[in-house]
Amino acid sequence: MYYQYRWIYAALIAGIVFFISYQYDIQPTYACLIKSQEIQKQLTRQLGRYHLKHNRINHSHEMKFLRSDKNTDQLSVIPFLSALEHESGVRIHLLNHEIEQKIGDANAVKINLIVYGSFQQIYLFINRLEAFSVLILNFNYHQTNFYQNSLGLELFIIKNNFKQRSPSRFYRQRPAHNPFCLPIHLSIANYRNDLSLLQNAPLEKIKMIGYIEKGNQHRAIVSLENQTIFSLNDGNKIGKEQGIVKEISPHHLSLLLPNQKWVVLQM
């Protein structure tokens, strides 16, 4: 009788083993995998929005900026990164940073770093970057495990040179200020590329300070008197005179006015 139902017993035992394995091993592992994938997609979307918001420049671009002949203070990124590291809880490994460049009245430097931490910590770190004049040129997100992630970043940090002023009430209320410019200028220091600001300024107040080239694509870097920086494509409309960008070259920017007159902004 026992041997007659041995296949039924074997199938029953196998079913019980499979159920226990599924309940306590396969299902939690699969749920953890799905959650990890959703977290990775969420961070990728956040970084993608950050790229679009700050008019991302690919690291393969050939960036040609006007260098300064004056001696400028060395741009120290260590206090800046240490502050973000403390606020977000991530661990930052600085790989290298290039020599400071001069863009009109602003200084800039490009750095490469790796950020380690949980998704929430890295997510907070990315959000903190939005308060500063920082462009993300390139990034590589890697999930080591569910609790540990790494994010490789190539950043372009813009430092505005404002005249030193006495601390204001705004400064005292905002101790965690931008280390690259005075807090009183935070509203204008951030790189937003909002061209509506350029449309409210006369063309004589707009200066061409840089040039970017990638293949047949050309972009001009311009600045207002308050050191707010913008990038322009062909066809953009700027200035109170409503000039349309028609030609971008390494040394000048040509605009066509509604009255069919031409205006040239020299580097």
mmCIF file of C-alpha atoms in Angstrom:
data_model
loop_
_atom_site.group_PDB
_atom_site.id
_atom_site.type_symbol
_atom_site.label_atom_id
_atom_site.label_comp_id
_atom_site.label_asym_id
_atom_site.label_seq_id
_atom_site.Cartn_x
_atom_site.Cartn_y
_atom_site.Cartn_z
ATOM 1 C CA MET A 1 0.000 0.000 0.000
ATOM 2 C CA TYR A 2 2.849 2.392 0.867
ATOM 3 C CA TYR A 3 4.669 1.763 -2.420
ATOM 4 C CA GLN A 4 1.441 2.222 -4.350
ATOM 5 C CA TYR A 5 1.182 5.908 -3.296
ATOM 6 C CA ARG A 6 4.913 6.709 -3.149
ATOM 7 C CA TRP A 7 4.654 9.136 -6.116
ATOM 8 C CA ILE A 8 1.823 10.974 -4.425
ATOM 9 C CA TYR A 9 3.884 11.277 -1.231
ATOM 10 C CA ALA A 10 6.922 12.484 -3.214
ATOM 11 C CA ALA A 11 4.840 15.073 -5.058
ATOM 12 C CA LEU A 12 3.284 16.236 -1.793
ATOM 13 C CA ILE A 13 6.671 16.592 -0.077
ATOM 14 C CA ALA A 14 8.093 18.407 -3.123
ATOM 15 C CA GLY A 15 5.110 20.758 -3.123
ATOM 16 C CA ILE A 16 5.586 21.537 0.554
ATOM 17 C CA VAL A 17 9.309 22.202 0.047
ATOM 18 C CA PHE A 18 8.594 24.447 -2.947
ATOM 19 C CA PHE A 19 5.905 26.370 -1.043
ATOM 20 C CA ILE A 20 8.237 26.970 1.910
ATOM 21 C CA SER A 21 11.072 28.016 -0.418
ATOM 22 C CA TYR A 22 8.784 30.354 -2.351
ATOM 23 C CA GLN A 23 7.270 31.878 0.767
ATOM 24 C CA TYR A 24 10.505 32.520 2.678
ATOM 25 C CA ASP A 25 13.167 32.775 -0.044
ATOM 26 C CA ILE A 26 11.997 33.336 -3.628
ATOM 27 C CA GLN A 27 9.190 35.809 -2.951
ATOM 28 C CA PRO A 28 11.192 38.163 -0.634
ATOM 29 C CA THR A 29 14.184 38.081 -2.998
ATOM 30 C CA TYR A 30 11.994 38.827 -6.018
ATOM 31 C CA ALA A 31 10.176 41.624 -4.179
ATOM 32 C CA CYS A 32 13.519 43.129 -3.152
ATOM 33 C CA LEU A 33 14.732 42.935 -6.772
ATOM 34 C CA ILE A 34 11.611 44.684 -8.101
ATOM 35 C CA LYS A 35 11.907 47.406 -5.464
ATOM 36 C CA SER A 36 15.597 47.896 -6.283
ATOM 37 C CA GLN A 37 14.787 48.269 -9.980
ATOM 38 C CA GLU A 38 12.093 50.836 -9.208
ATOM 39 C CA ILE A 39 14.527 52.765 -7.011
ATOM 40 C CA GLN A 40 17.125 52.772 -9.790
ATOM 41 C CA LYS A 41 14.546 54.010 -12.325
ATOM 42 C CA GLN A 42 13.434 56.718 -9.893
ATOM 43 C CA LEU A 43 16.970 58.023 -9.423
ATOM 44 C CA THR A 44 17.624 57.874 -13.175
ATOM 45 C CA ARG A 45 14.480 59.924 -13.824
ATOM 46 C CA GLN A 46 15.542 62.435 -11.179
ATOM 47 C CA LEU A 47 18.963 62.788 -12.767
ATOM 48 C CA GLY A 48 17.375 63.072 -16.202
ATOM 49 C CA ARG A 49 15.162 65.924 -15.025
ATOM 50 C CA TYR A 50 18.208 67.580 -13.502
ATOM 51 C CA HIS A 51 20.017 67.305 -16.846
ATOM 52 C CA LEU A 52 17.150 68.924 -18.739
ATOM 53 C CA LYS A 53 16.641 71.625 -16.133
ATOM 54 C CA HIS A 54 20.258 72.716 -16.237
ATOM 55 C CA ASN A 55 20.748 72.358 -20.010
ATOM 56 C CA ARG A 56 23.210 69.468 -19.809
ATOM 57 C CA ILE A 57 26.482 69.747 -21.713
ATOM 58 C CA ASN A 58 27.965 66.367 -22.706
ATOM 59 C CA HIS A 59 31.479 65.690 -21.501
ATOM 60 C CA SER A 60 32.689 65.174 -25.097
ATOM 61 C CA HIS A 61 31.907 68.794 -25.983
ATOM 62 C CA GLU A 62 34.888 70.912 -26.887
ATOM 63 C CA MET A 63 34.527 73.853 -24.499
ATOM 64 C CA LYS A 64 36.409 76.978 -25.427
ATOM 65 C CA PHE A 65 36.346 79.648 -22.725
ATOM 66 C CA LEU A 66 38.080 82.969 -22.418
ATOM 67 C CA ARG A 67 40.851 82.510 -19.869
ATOM 68 C CA SER A 68 41.770 85.236 -17.461
ATOM 69 C CA ASP A 69 45.202 86.823 -17.379
ATOM 70 C CA LYS A 70 44.656 87.897 -13.786
ATOM 71 C CA ASN A 71 45.605 85.807 -10.789
ATOM 72 C CA THR A 72 42.484 84.299 -9.264
ATOM 73 C CA ASP A 73 42.028 82.489 -5.997
ATOM 74 C CA GLN A 74 42.153 78.711 -6.285
ATOM 75 C CA LEU A 75 38.625 77.304 -6.285
ATOM 76 C CA SER A 76 38.410 74.973 -3.316
ATOM 77 C CA VAL A 77 35.746 72.297 -3.755
ATOM 78 C CA ILE A 78 36.558 70.508 -0.510
ATOM 79 C CA PRO A 79 34.404 72.690 1.829
ATOM 80 C CA PHE A 80 31.557 72.579 -0.681
ATOM 81 C CA LEU A 81 31.624 68.782 -1.004
ATOM 82 C CA SER A 82 32.110 68.317 2.743
ATOM 83 C CA ALA A 83 28.981 70.369 3.427
ATOM 84 C CA LEU A 84 26.907 68.318 0.963
ATOM 85 C CA GLU A 85 28.370 65.096 2.370
ATOM 86 C CA HIS A 86 27.360 66.088 5.898
ATOM 87 C CA GLU A 87 23.841 67.218 4.906
ATOM 88 C CA SER A 88 22.945 64.173 2.810
ATOM 89 C CA GLY A 89 24.849 61.453 4.682
ATOM 90 C CA VAL A 90 26.672 60.144 1.605
ATOM 91 C CA ARG A 91 30.383 59.363 1.317
ATOM 92 C CA ILE A 92 32.208 61.272 -1.410
ATOM 93 C CA HIS A 93 35.418 60.149 -3.078
ATOM 94 C CA LEU A 94 36.964 62.980 -5.099
ATOM 95 C CA LEU A 95 38.845 61.602 -8.112
ATOM 96 C CA ASN A 96 40.271 64.779 -9.615
ATOM 97 C CA HIS A 97 39.502 68.381 -10.522
ATOM 98 C CA GLU A 98 40.826 70.460 -13.363
ATOM 99 C CA ILE A 99 42.493 73.860 -13.262
ATOM 100 C CA GLU A 100 40.152 76.753 -12.701
ATOM 101 C CA GLN A 101 38.955 78.502 -15.865
ATOM 102 C CA LYS A 102 37.753 82.049 -16.405
ATOM 103 C CA ILE A 103 34.354 82.705 -18.012
ATOM 104 C CA GLY A 104 33.967 86.472 -18.185
ATOM 105 C CA ASP A 105 33.651 87.580 -14.566
ATOM 106 C CA ALA A 106 33.007 84.070 -13.291
ATOM 107 C CA ASN A 107 35.398 81.249 -12.438
ATOM 108 C CA ALA A 108 34.626 77.593 -13.131
ATOM 109 C CA VAL A 109 36.168 74.184 -12.523
ATOM 110 C CA LYS A 110 35.335 70.627 -13.644
ATOM 111 C CA ILE A 111 35.612 67.755 -11.153
ATOM 112 C CA ASN A 112 35.052 63.978 -11.133
ATOM 113 C CA LEU A 113 33.819 62.184 -8.029
ATOM 114 C CA ILE A 114 32.029 59.073 -6.786
ATOM 115 C CA VAL A 115 29.172 59.285 -4.287
ATOM 116 C CA TYR A 116 28.399 56.268 -2.055
ATOM 117 C CA GLY A 117 25.249 55.760 0.005
ATOM 118 C CA SER A 118 21.683 54.530 0.052
ATOM 119 C CA PHE A 119 19.189 55.638 -2.568
ATOM 120 C CA GLN A 120 17.599 58.131 -0.164
ATOM 121 C CA GLN A 121 20.994 59.649 0.656
ATOM 122 C CA ILE A 122 22.030 59.963 -3.005
ATOM 123 C CA TYR A 123 18.590 61.340 -3.884
ATOM 124 C CA LEU A 124 19.024 63.999 -1.180
ATOM 125 C CA PHE A 125 22.534 64.776 -2.447
ATOM 126 C CA ILE A 126 21.215 65.391 -5.989
ATOM 127 C CA ASN A 127 18.471 67.652 -4.653
ATOM 128 C CA ARG A 128 21.043 69.630 -2.655
ATOM 129 C CA LEU A 129 22.990 70.321 -5.871
ATOM 130 C CA GLU A 130 20.065 72.331 -7.232
ATOM 131 C CA ALA A 131 20.841 75.097 -4.733
ATOM 132 C CA PHE A 132 24.245 75.754 -6.308
ATOM 133 C CA SER A 133 25.709 76.784 -9.659
ATOM 134 C CA VAL A 134 26.551 73.207 -10.651
ATOM 135 C CA LEU A 135 26.072 71.449 -14.002
ATOM 136 C CA ILE A 136 26.020 67.642 -14.259
ATOM 137 C CA LEU A 137 28.013 66.823 -17.403
ATOM 138 C CA ASN A 138 27.867 63.046 -17.066
ATOM 139 C CA PHE A 139 26.812 60.408 -14.526
ATOM 140 C CA ASN A 140 26.911 56.650 -13.992
ATOM 141 C CA TYR A 141 24.623 55.076 -11.395
ATOM 142 C CA HIS A 142 25.459 51.598 -10.073
ATOM 143 C CA GLN A 143 23.583 49.588 -7.476
ATOM 144 C CA THR A 144 25.939 47.447 -5.415
ATOM 145 C CA ASN A 145 23.169 46.049 -3.251
ATOM 146 C CA PHE A 146 19.822 47.157 -1.857
ATOM 147 C CA TYR A 147 21.385 49.314 0.855
ATOM 148 C CA GLN A 148 24.523 50.527 -0.923
ATOM 149 C CA ASN A 149 24.733 52.434 -4.213
ATOM 150 C CA SER A 150 27.391 54.387 -6.063
ATOM 151 C CA LEU A 151 26.992 57.374 -8.363
ATOM 152 C CA GLY A 152 29.858 58.573 -10.532
ATOM 153 C CA LEU A 153 29.537 62.257 -11.420
ATOM 154 C CA GLU A 154 31.323 64.711 -13.664
ATOM 155 C CA LEU A 155 30.426 68.194 -12.427
ATOM 156 C CA PHE A 156 31.025 71.670 -13.822
ATOM 157 C CA ILE A 157 31.014 74.162 -10.945
ATOM 158 C CA ILE A 158 30.570 77.871 -11.631
ATOM 159 C CA LYS A 159 31.966 80.378 -9.157
ATOM 160 C CA ASN A 160 30.748 83.958 -9.374
ATOM 161 C CA ASN A 161 33.162 86.707 -8.361
ATOM 162 C CA PHE A 162 31.086 89.284 -6.499
ATOM 163 C CA LYS A 163 32.573 92.131 -4.542
ATOM 164 C CA GLN A 164 32.911 91.374 -0.878
ATOM 165 C CA ARG A 165 30.147 92.948 1.203
ATOM 166 C CA SER A 166 29.332 93.012 4.867
ATOM 167 C CA PRO A 167 27.113 90.132 6.023
ATOM 168 C CA SER A 168 23.452 90.934 5.596
ATOM 169 C CA ARG A 169 20.382 89.767 7.497
ATOM 170 C CA PHE A 170 19.808 87.258 4.685
ATOM 171 C CA TYR A 171 23.298 85.869 5.295
ATOM 172 C CA ARG A 172 22.643 85.411 9.013
ATOM 173 C CA GLN A 173 19.369 83.610 8.325
ATOM 174 C CA ARG A 174 20.946 81.246 5.795
ATOM 175 C CA PRO A 175 24.098 79.740 7.356
ATOM 176 C CA ALA A 176 24.142 76.874 4.838
ATOM 177 C CA HIS A 177 24.864 79.273 1.985
ATOM 178 C CA ASN A 178 26.468 78.785 -1.402
ATOM 179 C CA PRO A 179 30.230 78.693 -0.759
ATOM 180 C CA PHE A 180 30.886 80.026 -4.251
ATOM 181 C CA CYS A 181 29.061 83.352 -3.997
ATOM 182 C CA LEU A 182 27.586 85.646 -1.375
ATOM 183 C CA PRO A 183 24.122 84.594 -0.166
ATOM 184 C CA ILE A 184 22.659 87.927 -1.180
ATOM 185 C CA HIS A 185 23.204 86.857 -4.787
ATOM 186 C CA LEU A 186 21.796 83.348 -4.516
ATOM 187 C CA SER A 187 18.693 84.262 -6.495
ATOM 188 C CA ILE A 188 20.790 85.215 -9.517
ATOM 189 C CA ALA A 189 23.789 82.918 -9.115
ATOM 190 C CA ASN A 190 22.044 79.662 -10.020
ATOM 191 C CA TYR A 191 22.336 78.366 -13.569
ATOM 192 C CA ARG A 192 18.704 78.199 -14.693
ATOM 193 C CA ASN A 193 19.082 79.160 -18.384
ATOM 194 C CA ASP A 194 15.753 81.011 -18.205
ATOM 195 C CA LEU A 195 15.956 82.984 -21.452
ATOM 196 C CA SER A 196 13.047 85.205 -20.368
ATOM 197 C CA LEU A 197 15.586 87.020 -18.181
ATOM 198 C CA LEU A 198 17.617 87.812 -21.302
ATOM 199 C CA GLN A 199 14.539 89.150 -23.081
ATOM 200 C CA ASN A 200 14.137 91.808 -20.388
ATOM 201 C CA ALA A 201 17.700 93.108 -20.728
ATOM 202 C CA PRO A 202 19.017 95.434 -23.450
ATOM 203 C CA LEU A 203 21.537 93.880 -25.822
ATOM 204 C CA GLU A 204 24.229 96.267 -24.637
ATOM 205 C CA LYS A 205 24.027 94.619 -21.193
ATOM 206 C CA ILE A 206 24.546 91.114 -22.618
ATOM 207 C CA LYS A 207 28.112 89.872 -23.098
ATOM 208 C CA MET A 208 29.386 86.816 -24.945
ATOM 209 C CA ILE A 209 31.850 85.029 -22.647
ATOM 210 C CA GLY A 210 32.229 81.529 -24.082
ATOM 211 C CA TYR A 211 31.643 79.094 -26.920
ATOM 212 C CA ILE A 212 30.769 75.373 -27.092
ATOM 213 C CA GLU A 213 31.165 73.206 -30.176
ATOM 214 C CA LYS A 214 30.141 69.589 -30.873
ATOM 215 C CA GLY A 215 30.261 68.579 -34.519
ATOM 216 C CA ASN A 216 27.963 70.941 -36.400
ATOM 217 C CA GLN A 217 26.247 72.117 -33.227
ATOM 218 C CA HIS A 218 27.312 75.430 -31.737
ATOM 219 C CA ARG A 219 26.276 77.160 -28.523
ATOM 220 C CA ALA A 220 27.191 80.559 -27.196
ATOM 221 C CA ILE A 221 27.702 81.286 -23.485
ATOM 222 C CA VAL A 222 26.508 84.772 -22.535
ATOM 223 C CA SER A 223 26.294 86.664 -19.253
ATOM 224 C CA LEU A 224 24.409 89.608 -17.794
ATOM 225 C CA GLU A 225 25.983 92.286 -15.614
ATOM 226 C CA ASN A 226 24.935 90.369 -12.499
ATOM 227 C CA GLN A 227 27.019 87.369 -13.722
ATOM 228 C CA THR A 228 23.993 85.179 -14.465
ATOM 229 C CA ILE A 229 25.110 82.764 -17.203
ATOM 230 C CA PHE A 230 23.042 81.434 -20.134
ATOM 231 C CA SER A 231 23.664 79.239 -23.183
ATOM 232 C CA LEU A 232 22.149 80.085 -26.585
ATOM 233 C CA ASN A 233 21.245 78.092 -29.701
ATOM 234 C CA ASP A 234 20.490 79.303 -33.193
ATOM 235 C CA GLY A 235 17.011 80.806 -33.259
ATOM 236 C CA ASN A 236 16.890 81.956 -29.617
ATOM 237 C CA LYS A 237 15.385 85.419 -29.101
ATOM 238 C CA ILE A 238 17.133 87.694 -26.604
ATOM 239 C CA GLY A 239 17.203 91.326 -25.502
ATOM 240 C CA LYS A 240 14.524 93.983 -25.313
ATOM 241 C CA GLU A 241 15.247 94.564 -28.984
ATOM 242 C CA GLN A 242 14.027 90.974 -29.679
ATOM 243 C CA GLY A 243 17.181 89.948 -31.530
ATOM 244 C CA ILE A 244 17.164 86.446 -33.019
ATOM 245 C CA VAL A 245 20.388 84.414 -32.922
ATOM 246 C CA LYS A 246 21.414 83.726 -36.528
ATOM 247 C CA GLU A 247 25.106 82.851 -36.306
ATOM 248 C CA ILE A 248 27.338 81.522 -33.533
ATOM 249 C CA SER A 249 31.112 81.423 -33.915
ATOM 250 C CA PRO A 250 34.031 81.090 -31.480
ATOM 251 C CA HIS A 251 34.547 84.858 -31.469
ATOM 252 C CA HIS A 252 31.172 86.516 -32.032
ATOM 253 C CA LEU A 253 27.385 86.130 -31.935
ATOM 254 C CA SER A 254 25.211 87.596 -34.747
ATOM 255 C CA LEU A 255 21.640 88.739 -34.068
ATOM 256 C CA LEU A 256 18.934 89.846 -36.495
ATOM 257 C CA LEU A 257 16.547 92.538 -35.192
ATOM 258 C CA PRO A 258 12.869 92.883 -36.251
ATOM 259 C CA ASN A 259 13.839 95.954 -38.342
ATOM 260 C CA GLN A 260 16.241 93.685 -40.314
ATOM 261 C CA LYS A 261 19.327 95.294 -38.776
ATOM 262 C CA TRP A 262 22.209 93.138 -37.557
ATOM 263 C CA VAL A 263 23.853 93.282 -34.134
ATOM 264 C CA VAL A 264 27.126 91.491 -33.391
ATOM 265 C CA LEU A 265 28.225 90.575 -29.851
ATOM 266 C CA GLN A 266 31.987 90.070 -29.695
ATOM 267 C CA MET A 267 33.690 87.620 -27.329
#
